[in-house]
PDB file of C-alpha atoms in Angstrom:
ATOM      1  CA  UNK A  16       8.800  17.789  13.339  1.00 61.00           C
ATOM      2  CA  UNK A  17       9.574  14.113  13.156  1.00 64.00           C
ATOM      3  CA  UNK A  18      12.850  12.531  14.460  1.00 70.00           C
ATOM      4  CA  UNK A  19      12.556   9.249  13.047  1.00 72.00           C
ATOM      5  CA  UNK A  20      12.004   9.697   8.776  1.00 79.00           C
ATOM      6  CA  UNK A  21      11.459   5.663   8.188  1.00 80.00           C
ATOM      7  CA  UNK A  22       7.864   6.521  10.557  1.00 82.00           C
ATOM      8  CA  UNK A  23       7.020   9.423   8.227  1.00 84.00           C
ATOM      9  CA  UNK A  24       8.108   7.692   5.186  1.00 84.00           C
ATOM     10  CA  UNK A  25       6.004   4.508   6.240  1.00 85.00           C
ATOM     11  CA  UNK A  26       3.060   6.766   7.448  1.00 87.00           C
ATOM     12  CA  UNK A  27       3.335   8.389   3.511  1.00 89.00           C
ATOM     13  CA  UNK A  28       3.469   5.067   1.456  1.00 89.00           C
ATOM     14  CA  UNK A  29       0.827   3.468   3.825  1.00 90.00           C
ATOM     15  CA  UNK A  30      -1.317   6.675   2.500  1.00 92.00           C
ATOM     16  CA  UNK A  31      -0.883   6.325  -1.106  1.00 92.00           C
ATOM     17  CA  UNK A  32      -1.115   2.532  -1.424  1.00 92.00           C
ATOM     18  CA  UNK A  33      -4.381   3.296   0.657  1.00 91.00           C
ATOM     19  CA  UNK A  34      -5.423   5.607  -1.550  1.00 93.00           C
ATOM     20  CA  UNK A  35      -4.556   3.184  -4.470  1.00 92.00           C
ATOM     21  CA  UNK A  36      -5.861   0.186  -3.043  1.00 91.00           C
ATOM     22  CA  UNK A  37      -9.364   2.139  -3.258  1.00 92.00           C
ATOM     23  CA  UNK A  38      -9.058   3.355  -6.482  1.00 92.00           C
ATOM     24  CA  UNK A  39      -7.987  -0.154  -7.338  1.00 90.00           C
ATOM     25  CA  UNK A  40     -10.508  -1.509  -5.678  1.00 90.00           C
ATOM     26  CA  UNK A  41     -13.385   0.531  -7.396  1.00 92.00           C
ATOM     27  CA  UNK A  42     -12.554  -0.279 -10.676  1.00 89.00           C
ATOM     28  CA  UNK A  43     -12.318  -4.113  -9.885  1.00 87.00           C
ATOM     29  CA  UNK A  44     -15.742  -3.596  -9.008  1.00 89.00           C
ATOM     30  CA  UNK A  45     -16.886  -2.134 -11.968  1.00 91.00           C
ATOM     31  CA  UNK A  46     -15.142  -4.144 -14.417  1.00 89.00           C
ATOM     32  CA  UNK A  47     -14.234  -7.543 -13.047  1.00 87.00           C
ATOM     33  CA  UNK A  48     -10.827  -7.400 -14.810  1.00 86.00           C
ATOM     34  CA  UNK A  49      -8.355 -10.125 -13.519  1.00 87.00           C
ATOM     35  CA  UNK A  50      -5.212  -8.121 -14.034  1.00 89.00           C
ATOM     36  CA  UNK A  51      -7.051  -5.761 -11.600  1.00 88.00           C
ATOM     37  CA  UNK A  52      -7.330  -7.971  -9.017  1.00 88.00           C
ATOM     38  CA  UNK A  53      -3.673  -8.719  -9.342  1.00 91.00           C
ATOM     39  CA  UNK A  54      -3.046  -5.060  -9.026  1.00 91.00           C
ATOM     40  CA  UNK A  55      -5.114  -5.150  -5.792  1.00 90.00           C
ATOM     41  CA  UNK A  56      -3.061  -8.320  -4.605  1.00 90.00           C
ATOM     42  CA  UNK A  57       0.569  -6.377  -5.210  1.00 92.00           C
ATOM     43  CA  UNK A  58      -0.261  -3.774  -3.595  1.00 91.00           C
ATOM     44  CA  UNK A  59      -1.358  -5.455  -0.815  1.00 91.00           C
ATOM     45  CA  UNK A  60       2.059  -7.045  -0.407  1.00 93.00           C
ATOM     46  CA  UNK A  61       3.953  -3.629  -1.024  1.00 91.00           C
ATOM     47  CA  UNK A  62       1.884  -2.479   2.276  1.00 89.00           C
ATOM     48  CA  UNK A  63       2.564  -5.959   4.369  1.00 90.00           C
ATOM     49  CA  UNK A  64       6.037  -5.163   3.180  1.00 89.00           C
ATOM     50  CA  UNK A  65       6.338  -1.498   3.978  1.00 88.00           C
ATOM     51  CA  UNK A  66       5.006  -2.047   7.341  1.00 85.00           C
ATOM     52  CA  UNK A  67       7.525  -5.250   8.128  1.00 87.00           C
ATOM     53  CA  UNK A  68      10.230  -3.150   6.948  1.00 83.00           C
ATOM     54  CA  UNK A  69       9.364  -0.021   9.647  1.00 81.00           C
ATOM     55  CA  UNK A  70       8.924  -2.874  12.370  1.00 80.00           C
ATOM     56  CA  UNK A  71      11.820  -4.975  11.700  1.00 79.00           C
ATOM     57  CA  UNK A  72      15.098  -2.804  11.543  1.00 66.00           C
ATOM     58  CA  UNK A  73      16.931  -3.611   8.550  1.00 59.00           C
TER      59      UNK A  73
END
């Protein structure tokens, strides 16, 4: 369907850190837990990172 797999693989991982990140995001909410908010700050830089690694070809 796709010719280029880094696109789908970036399009998947940009899903589940999504997906994640609101999950994430919910329970910071609810419990104001540091180590959450740490969990919501890695996996903002996985994402930043996933995307620079589709756009720059390494």
């Amino acid at each position: 369907m796709f010719k280029d797999n880094r696109f789908v693989g970036t399009v998947l991982t940009c899903i589940l850190i999504a997906f994640l990140l609101s999950i994430t995001i919910k329970r910071f909410f609810i419990t104001k837990d540091p180590l959450t908010f740490f969990y919501i700050g890695v996996l903002l830089v996985v994402l930043t990172a996933n995307i620079l690694y589709y756009k720059c070809d390494v």
